[in-house]
mmCIF file of C-alpha atoms in Angstrom:
data_model
loop_
_atom_site.group_PDB
_atom_site.id
_atom_site.type_symbol
_atom_site.label_atom_id
_atom_site.label_comp_id
_atom_site.label_asym_id
_atom_site.label_seq_id
_atom_site.Cartn_x
_atom_site.Cartn_y
_atom_site.Cartn_z
ATOM 1 C CA MET A 451 4.440 -36.834 64.560
ATOM 2 C CA LYS A 452 1.280 -35.211 63.250
ATOM 3 C CA LEU A 453 0.578 -34.006 59.746
ATOM 4 C CA HIS A 454 -0.010 -30.286 59.351
ATOM 5 C CA SER A 455 -3.337 -29.215 57.897
ATOM 6 C CA ASN A 456 -5.526 -26.218 57.204
ATOM 7 C CA ILE A 457 -9.158 -26.872 58.162
ATOM 8 C CA LEU A 458 -11.929 -24.890 56.473
ATOM 9 C CA GLY A 459 -15.650 -24.805 57.204
ATOM 10 C CA GLN A 460 -17.968 -27.107 59.108
ATOM 11 C CA GLY A 461 -19.946 -30.195 58.160
ATOM 12 C CA LYS A 462 -19.145 -33.591 56.702
ATOM 13 C CA PRO A 463 -15.357 -34.214 56.702
ATOM 14 C CA PHE A 464 -13.645 -33.875 53.322
ATOM 15 C CA VAL A 465 -9.904 -34.605 53.188
ATOM 16 C CA ILE A 466 -7.699 -33.389 50.306
ATOM 17 C CA LEU A 467 -4.186 -34.712 49.580
ATOM 18 C CA HIS A 468 -1.791 -32.825 47.288
ATOM 19 C CA GLY A 469 0.637 -34.333 44.781
ATOM 20 C CA PHE A 470 4.418 -34.830 44.690
ATOM 21 C CA LEU A 471 6.362 -31.611 45.419
ATOM 22 C CA GLY A 472 3.074 -29.835 46.159
ATOM 23 C CA MET A 473 1.421 -28.734 49.389
ATOM 24 C CA SER A 474 -1.988 -28.183 50.906
ATOM 25 C CA ASP A 475 -1.885 -24.513 49.937
ATOM 26 C CA ASN A 476 -2.256 -25.565 46.268
ATOM 27 C CA TRP A 477 -5.848 -26.533 47.128
ATOM 28 C CA LYS A 478 -6.851 -23.539 49.253
ATOM 29 C CA THR A 479 -9.127 -21.875 46.657
ATOM 30 C CA LEU A 480 -10.953 -25.073 45.744
ATOM 31 C CA GLY A 481 -11.038 -26.196 49.381
ATOM 32 C CA LYS A 482 -12.708 -22.948 50.425
ATOM 33 C CA LYS A 483 -15.308 -23.346 47.678
ATOM 34 C CA ILE A 484 -16.072 -26.920 48.777
ATOM 35 C CA SER A 485 -16.294 -25.859 52.435
ATOM 36 C CA GLU A 486 -18.960 -23.299 51.519
ATOM 37 C CA GLU A 487 -21.172 -26.194 50.396
ATOM 38 C CA GLY A 488 -21.368 -27.569 53.945
ATOM 39 C CA PHE A 489 -18.148 -29.542 54.357
ATOM 40 C CA GLU A 490 -15.312 -29.484 56.869
ATOM 41 C CA VAL A 491 -12.376 -29.489 54.456
ATOM 42 C CA HIS A 492 -9.001 -30.760 55.673
ATOM 43 C CA LEU A 493 -6.166 -29.577 53.429
ATOM 44 C CA VAL A 494 -3.357 -31.902 54.508
ATOM 45 C CA ASP A 495 0.406 -31.613 53.992
ATOM 46 C CA GLN A 496 1.894 -35.081 53.545
ATOM 47 C CA ARG A 497 5.214 -35.835 55.242
ATOM 48 C CA ASN A 498 8.286 -34.134 53.728
ATOM 49 C CA HIS A 499 5.978 -31.578 52.074
ATOM 50 C CA GLY A 500 4.618 -28.173 53.046
ATOM 51 C CA HIS A 501 4.499 -27.515 56.787
ATOM 52 C CA SER A 502 4.506 -31.190 57.802
ATOM 53 C CA PHE A 503 7.434 -32.940 59.484
ATOM 54 C CA HIS A 504 10.510 -34.231 57.681
ATOM 55 C CA ASP A 505 11.435 -37.886 57.968
ATOM 56 C CA ASP A 506 13.722 -40.344 56.166
ATOM 57 C CA ASN A 507 10.930 -42.881 55.582
ATOM 58 C CA PHE A 508 8.843 -42.222 52.491
ATOM 59 C CA ASP A 509 6.581 -44.747 50.749
ATOM 60 C CA TYR A 510 2.842 -45.228 50.308
ATOM 61 C CA GLU A 511 2.437 -47.572 53.266
ATOM 62 C CA THR A 512 3.962 -44.874 55.467
ATOM 63 C CA LEU A 513 1.869 -42.097 53.902
ATOM 64 C CA SER A 514 -1.292 -44.143 54.409
ATOM 65 C CA GLU A 515 -0.362 -44.776 58.037
ATOM 66 C CA ASP A 516 0.265 -41.032 58.516
ATOM 67 C CA LEU A 517 -3.248 -40.360 57.239
ATOM 68 C CA ARG A 518 -4.773 -42.963 59.553
ATOM 69 C CA HIS A 519 -3.066 -41.268 62.514
ATOM 70 C CA TYR A 520 -4.426 -37.938 61.244
ATOM 71 C CA PHE A 521 -7.960 -39.354 61.140
ATOM 72 C CA GLU A 522 -7.556 -40.636 64.716
ATOM 73 C CA ALA A 523 -6.184 -37.313 65.956
ATOM 74 C CA HIS A 524 -9.119 -35.394 64.463
ATOM 75 C CA ASN A 525 -11.786 -38.028 65.238
ATOM 76 C CA LEU A 526 -12.671 -38.389 61.562
ATOM 77 C CA SER A 527 -14.818 -41.132 60.086
ATOM 78 C CA GLU A 528 -17.007 -41.531 57.022
ATOM 79 C CA ALA A 529 -14.906 -38.862 55.314
ATOM 80 C CA ILE A 530 -14.760 -38.076 51.624
ATOM 81 C CA VAL A 531 -11.126 -38.386 50.523
ATOM 82 C CA LEU A 532 -9.721 -36.669 47.430
ATOM 83 C CA GLY A 533 -6.141 -37.132 46.277
ATOM 84 C CA HIS A 534 -4.259 -35.708 43.303
ATOM 85 C CA SER A 535 -1.369 -37.555 41.629
ATOM 86 C CA MET A 536 0.853 -38.867 44.472
ATOM 87 C CA GLY A 537 -1.935 -37.867 46.859
ATOM 88 C CA GLY A 538 -4.275 -39.968 44.733
ATOM 89 C CA LYS A 539 -2.057 -43.008 45.253
ATOM 90 C CA THR A 540 -2.052 -42.351 49.016
ATOM 91 C CA ALA A 541 -5.829 -41.937 48.966
ATOM 92 C CA MET A 542 -6.323 -45.176 47.017
ATOM 93 C CA LEU A 543 -4.213 -47.233 49.406
ATOM 94 C CA PHE A 544 -5.760 -45.581 52.471
ATOM 95 C CA ALA A 545 -9.290 -46.287 51.233
ATOM 96 C CA THR A 546 -8.530 -49.949 50.496
ATOM 97 C CA GLN A 547 -6.942 -50.367 53.932
ATOM 98 C CA ASN A 548 -9.531 -48.330 55.877
ATOM 99 C CA PRO A 549 -12.866 -48.629 54.028
ATOM 100 C CA ASN A 550 -14.752 -47.917 57.270
ATOM 101 C CA LEU A 551 -13.192 -44.432 57.422
ATOM 102 C CA VAL A 552 -13.913 -43.423 53.808
ATOM 103 C CA SER A 553 -17.451 -42.784 52.543
ATOM 104 C CA LYS A 554 -16.442 -41.803 48.994
ATOM 105 C CA LEU A 555 -13.123 -41.671 47.152
ATOM 106 C CA ILE A 556 -12.046 -39.158 44.494
ATOM 107 C CA VAL A 557 -8.800 -39.682 42.566
ATOM 108 C CA ALA A 558 -7.459 -36.871 40.374
ATOM 109 C CA ASP A 559 -5.348 -37.769 37.328
ATOM 110 C CA ILE A 560 -3.490 -40.868 38.466
ATOM 111 C CA SER A 561 -4.009 -44.590 37.882
ATOM 112 C CA PRO A 562 -3.300 -47.475 40.290
ATOM 113 C CA ARG A 563 -0.592 -48.746 37.898
ATOM 114 C CA PHE A 564 3.191 -48.384 38.104
ATOM 115 C CA TYR A 565 4.762 -45.209 36.683
ATOM 116 C CA PRO A 566 8.468 -44.939 35.779
ATOM 117 C CA ILE A 567 10.510 -42.102 37.268
ATOM 118 C CA HIS A 568 9.821 -38.908 35.301
ATOM 119 C CA HIS A 569 10.693 -36.064 37.661
ATOM 120 C CA ASP A 570 14.438 -36.041 36.946
ATOM 121 C CA ALA A 571 14.673 -32.561 35.384
ATOM 122 C CA ILE A 572 12.479 -31.002 38.083
ATOM 123 C CA LEU A 573 14.488 -32.534 40.929
ATOM 124 C CA GLU A 574 17.759 -31.551 39.256
ATOM 125 C CA GLY A 575 16.488 -28.004 38.830
ATOM 126 C CA LEU A 576 15.359 -27.698 42.456
ATOM 127 C CA SER A 577 18.721 -29.106 43.579
ATOM 128 C CA SER A 578 20.501 -26.417 41.548
ATOM 129 C CA LEU A 579 18.937 -23.592 43.583
ATOM 130 C CA ASP A 580 21.815 -22.118 45.583
ATOM 131 C CA PHE A 581 20.229 -19.920 48.231
ATOM 132 C CA SER A 582 23.552 -18.443 49.251
ATOM 133 C CA GLU A 583 23.325 -16.604 45.916
ATOM 134 C CA ILE A 584 19.601 -16.628 45.095
ATOM 135 C CA LYS A 585 17.864 -13.887 47.066
ATOM 136 C CA SER A 586 14.543 -13.481 45.243
ATOM 137 C CA ARG A 587 11.735 -15.517 43.725
ATOM 138 C CA GLY A 588 12.594 -14.038 40.324
ATOM 139 C CA ALA A 589 16.189 -15.229 40.569
ATOM 140 C CA ALA A 590 14.993 -18.696 41.604
ATOM 141 C CA ASP A 591 12.616 -18.800 38.638
ATOM 142 C CA LYS A 592 15.406 -17.778 36.258
ATOM 143 C CA GLN A 593 17.647 -20.584 37.524
ATOM 144 C CA LEU A 594 14.871 -23.175 37.487
ATOM 145 C CA ALA A 595 13.999 -22.219 33.887
ATOM 146 C CA ASN A 596 17.296 -23.860 32.837
ATOM 147 C CA TYR A 597 15.714 -27.202 33.767
ATOM 148 C CA VAL A 598 11.930 -26.654 33.591
ATOM 149 C CA SER A 599 10.684 -24.764 30.531
ATOM 150 C CA ASP A 600 6.991 -24.611 31.462
ATOM 151 C CA PHE A 601 6.168 -21.405 33.364
ATOM 152 C CA GLY A 602 3.129 -22.881 35.138
ATOM 153 C CA THR A 603 5.121 -25.849 36.432
ATOM 154 C CA ARG A 604 7.824 -23.518 37.743
ATOM 155 C CA GLN A 605 5.249 -21.387 39.559
ATOM 156 C CA PHE A 606 3.808 -24.532 41.134
ATOM 157 C CA LEU A 607 7.271 -25.604 42.312
ATOM 158 C CA LEU A 608 8.264 -22.147 43.555
ATOM 159 C CA LYS A 609 5.300 -22.072 45.930
ATOM 160 C CA ASN A 610 7.652 -24.119 48.098
ATOM 161 C CA LEU A 611 9.900 -21.075 48.577
ATOM 162 C CA TYR A 612 9.811 -19.316 51.939
ATOM 163 C CA TRP A 613 11.951 -16.957 53.997
ATOM 164 C CA LYS A 614 13.754 -19.215 56.479
ATOM 165 C CA GLU A 615 15.086 -16.071 58.133
ATOM 166 C CA LYS A 616 15.615 -12.491 57.038
ATOM 167 C CA GLY A 617 17.361 -12.507 53.656
ATOM 168 C CA GLN A 618 17.554 -16.310 53.515
ATOM 169 C CA LEU A 619 15.277 -18.262 51.164
ATOM 170 C CA ALA A 620 14.701 -22.007 51.469
ATOM 171 C CA LEU A 621 12.423 -24.785 50.211
ATOM 172 C CA ARG A 622 9.739 -26.201 52.510
ATOM 173 C CA MET A 623 9.955 -29.704 51.043
ATOM 174 C CA ASN A 624 12.517 -32.250 52.240
ATOM 175 C CA LEU A 625 14.215 -32.299 48.849
ATOM 176 C CA GLN A 626 17.016 -34.726 49.746
ATOM 177 C CA VAL A 627 14.687 -37.453 51.017
ATOM 178 C CA LEU A 628 12.264 -36.947 48.121
ATOM 179 C CA LYS A 629 15.143 -37.331 45.646
ATOM 180 C CA GLU A 630 16.365 -40.486 47.373
ATOM 181 C CA ASN A 631 12.881 -42.023 47.375
ATOM 182 C CA VAL A 632 11.475 -40.707 44.091
ATOM 183 C CA SER A 633 11.057 -44.258 42.773
ATOM 184 C CA GLU A 634 8.439 -44.852 45.504
ATOM 185 C CA VAL A 635 6.152 -42.220 43.948
ATOM 186 C CA GLY A 636 5.484 -44.382 40.898
ATOM 187 C CA GLU A 637 4.768 -47.605 42.801
ATOM 188 C CA ALA A 638 1.585 -49.464 41.866
ATOM 189 C CA LEU A 639 -1.321 -50.121 44.185
ATOM 190 C CA PRO A 640 -0.974 -53.687 45.568
ATOM 191 C CA LEU A 641 -2.820 -56.242 43.417
ATOM 192 C CA HIS A 642 -5.075 -57.349 46.273
ATOM 193 C CA ALA A 643 -6.160 -53.809 47.212
ATOM 194 C CA LYS A 644 -9.902 -53.329 46.682
ATOM 195 C CA PHE A 645 -12.439 -50.615 47.552
ATOM 196 C CA GLU A 646 -16.122 -51.255 46.888
ATOM 197 C CA LYS A 647 -17.674 -47.902 47.826
ATOM 198 C CA GLU A 648 -18.411 -45.117 45.351
ATOM 199 C CA THR A 649 -15.270 -43.880 43.621
ATOM 200 C CA LEU A 650 -14.685 -41.126 41.073
ATOM 201 C CA PHE A 651 -11.593 -40.874 38.870
ATOM 202 C CA LEU A 652 -11.085 -37.503 37.177
ATOM 203 C CA ARG A 653 -8.579 -37.148 34.352
ATOM 204 C CA GLY A 654 -7.458 -34.193 32.240
ATOM 205 C CA ASP A 655 -8.098 -34.530 28.524
ATOM 206 C CA LYS A 656 -4.583 -33.200 27.819
ATOM 207 C CA SER A 657 -2.933 -35.459 30.385
ATOM 208 C CA GLU A 658 -1.371 -38.862 29.711
ATOM 209 C CA TYR A 659 -1.504 -40.056 33.322
ATOM 210 C CA ILE A 660 -4.734 -42.038 32.862
ATOM 211 C CA ALA A 661 -4.794 -43.783 29.489
ATOM 212 C CA LEU A 662 -7.755 -45.715 28.052
ATOM 213 C CA GLN A 663 -6.070 -49.017 28.920
ATOM 214 C CA ASP A 664 -5.870 -47.905 32.561
ATOM 215 C CA GLU A 665 -9.651 -48.179 32.890
ATOM 216 C CA THR A 666 -9.369 -51.964 33.165
ATOM 217 C CA ILE A 667 -6.842 -51.693 36.013
ATOM 218 C CA ILE A 668 -8.953 -49.071 37.787
ATOM 219 C CA LYS A 669 -12.054 -51.288 37.654
ATOM 220 C CA GLN A 670 -10.109 -54.267 39.025
ATOM 221 C CA HIS A 671 -9.424 -52.301 42.224
ATOM 222 C CA PHE A 672 -12.548 -50.126 42.383
ATOM 223 C CA SER A 673 -15.727 -51.982 41.467
ATOM 224 C CA ASN A 674 -18.095 -49.036 41.991
ATOM 225 C CA VAL A 675 -16.252 -46.459 39.896
ATOM 226 C CA ASN A 676 -17.017 -43.666 37.446
ATOM 227 C CA ILE A 677 -14.246 -42.229 35.249
ATOM 228 C CA VAL A 678 -14.788 -38.673 34.019
ATOM 229 C CA THR A 679 -12.629 -36.566 31.691
ATOM 230 C CA ILE A 680 -12.177 -32.857 32.438
ATOM 231 C CA ALA A 681 -11.942 -30.800 29.220
ATOM 232 C CA ASN A 682 -9.181 -28.263 28.557
ATOM 233 C CA ALA A 683 -7.006 -29.598 31.381
ATOM 234 C CA GLY A 684 -3.710 -31.392 31.805
ATOM 235 C CA HIS A 685 -2.286 -33.065 34.905
ATOM 236 C CA TRP A 686 -3.088 -30.072 37.157
ATOM 237 C CA LEU A 687 -6.741 -30.321 36.123
ATOM 238 C CA HIS A 688 -8.054 -28.725 39.336
ATOM 239 C CA ALA A 689 -6.030 -25.578 38.580
ATOM 240 C CA GLU A 690 -6.430 -25.562 34.802
ATOM 241 C CA ASN A 691 -10.205 -26.057 34.751
ATOM 242 C CA PRO A 692 -11.353 -25.456 38.335
ATOM 243 C CA ASP A 693 -15.012 -24.846 37.443
ATOM 244 C CA ASP A 694 -15.568 -28.182 35.714
ATOM 245 C CA PHE A 695 -13.480 -29.970 38.345
ATOM 246 C CA PHE A 696 -15.563 -28.464 41.156
ATOM 247 C CA ASN A 697 -18.845 -29.249 39.380
ATOM 248 C CA GLU A 698 -17.900 -32.909 38.856
ATOM 249 C CA VAL A 699 -16.854 -33.256 42.494
ATOM 250 C CA MET A 700 -20.079 -31.660 43.745
ATOM 251 C CA GLN A 701 -22.222 -33.810 41.475
ATOM 252 C CA PHE A 702 -20.494 -36.903 42.879
ATOM 253 C CA ILE A 703 -20.696 -36.059 46.607
ATOM 254 C CA ILE A 704 -24.098 -34.374 46.971
#
């Protein structure tokens, strides 16, 4: 089973992994901009997300193995790998397990540490969407607003909506499996996992995902690391301040 991807441009391979409940399409604008700088950008859908296959197994070991198979299928090596949130955890583990395949690592707003479950309201809201009654994006947004107050977060989640057939909306994600395995999303990077090549951690100044005390943990796993704060940005820092995010990435990889 192969991961779905959207490949943009030509040049040095640059792989981007989205976060939990996201999809590769979330990175299309930034991916296009990066590709114009001479990179072959692979916007990848992780399993149970976007256009990729659905499967009952879901943990970081499995996601890392999926990515290794993707690299083999596309003959990739010495790639730059960028991951956001859950995708950042996948990218971290993949880099520590396959250092020969990764030239540089970029992790967006996530630490290697353990995170408790904190997606309860979002998952409950998505589960409440009854598509036998909901026939428009607006109606879905109205229902989801009962569980998720933030408009931007709802718009991010509703990108998963698609027309399964005429008049029938559905969600692209494998919601049932993601609900059953949500505890896996917060799992810590194994203690022994190390990556010695250049690594960049980017955090939003309004986000609490990477705290000051996390810097010690980050440096235990990534010895050649730089940690940069993106101003005026929360957890979705690449969407909230795309210019600064892009500039920091370019400064790191060129």
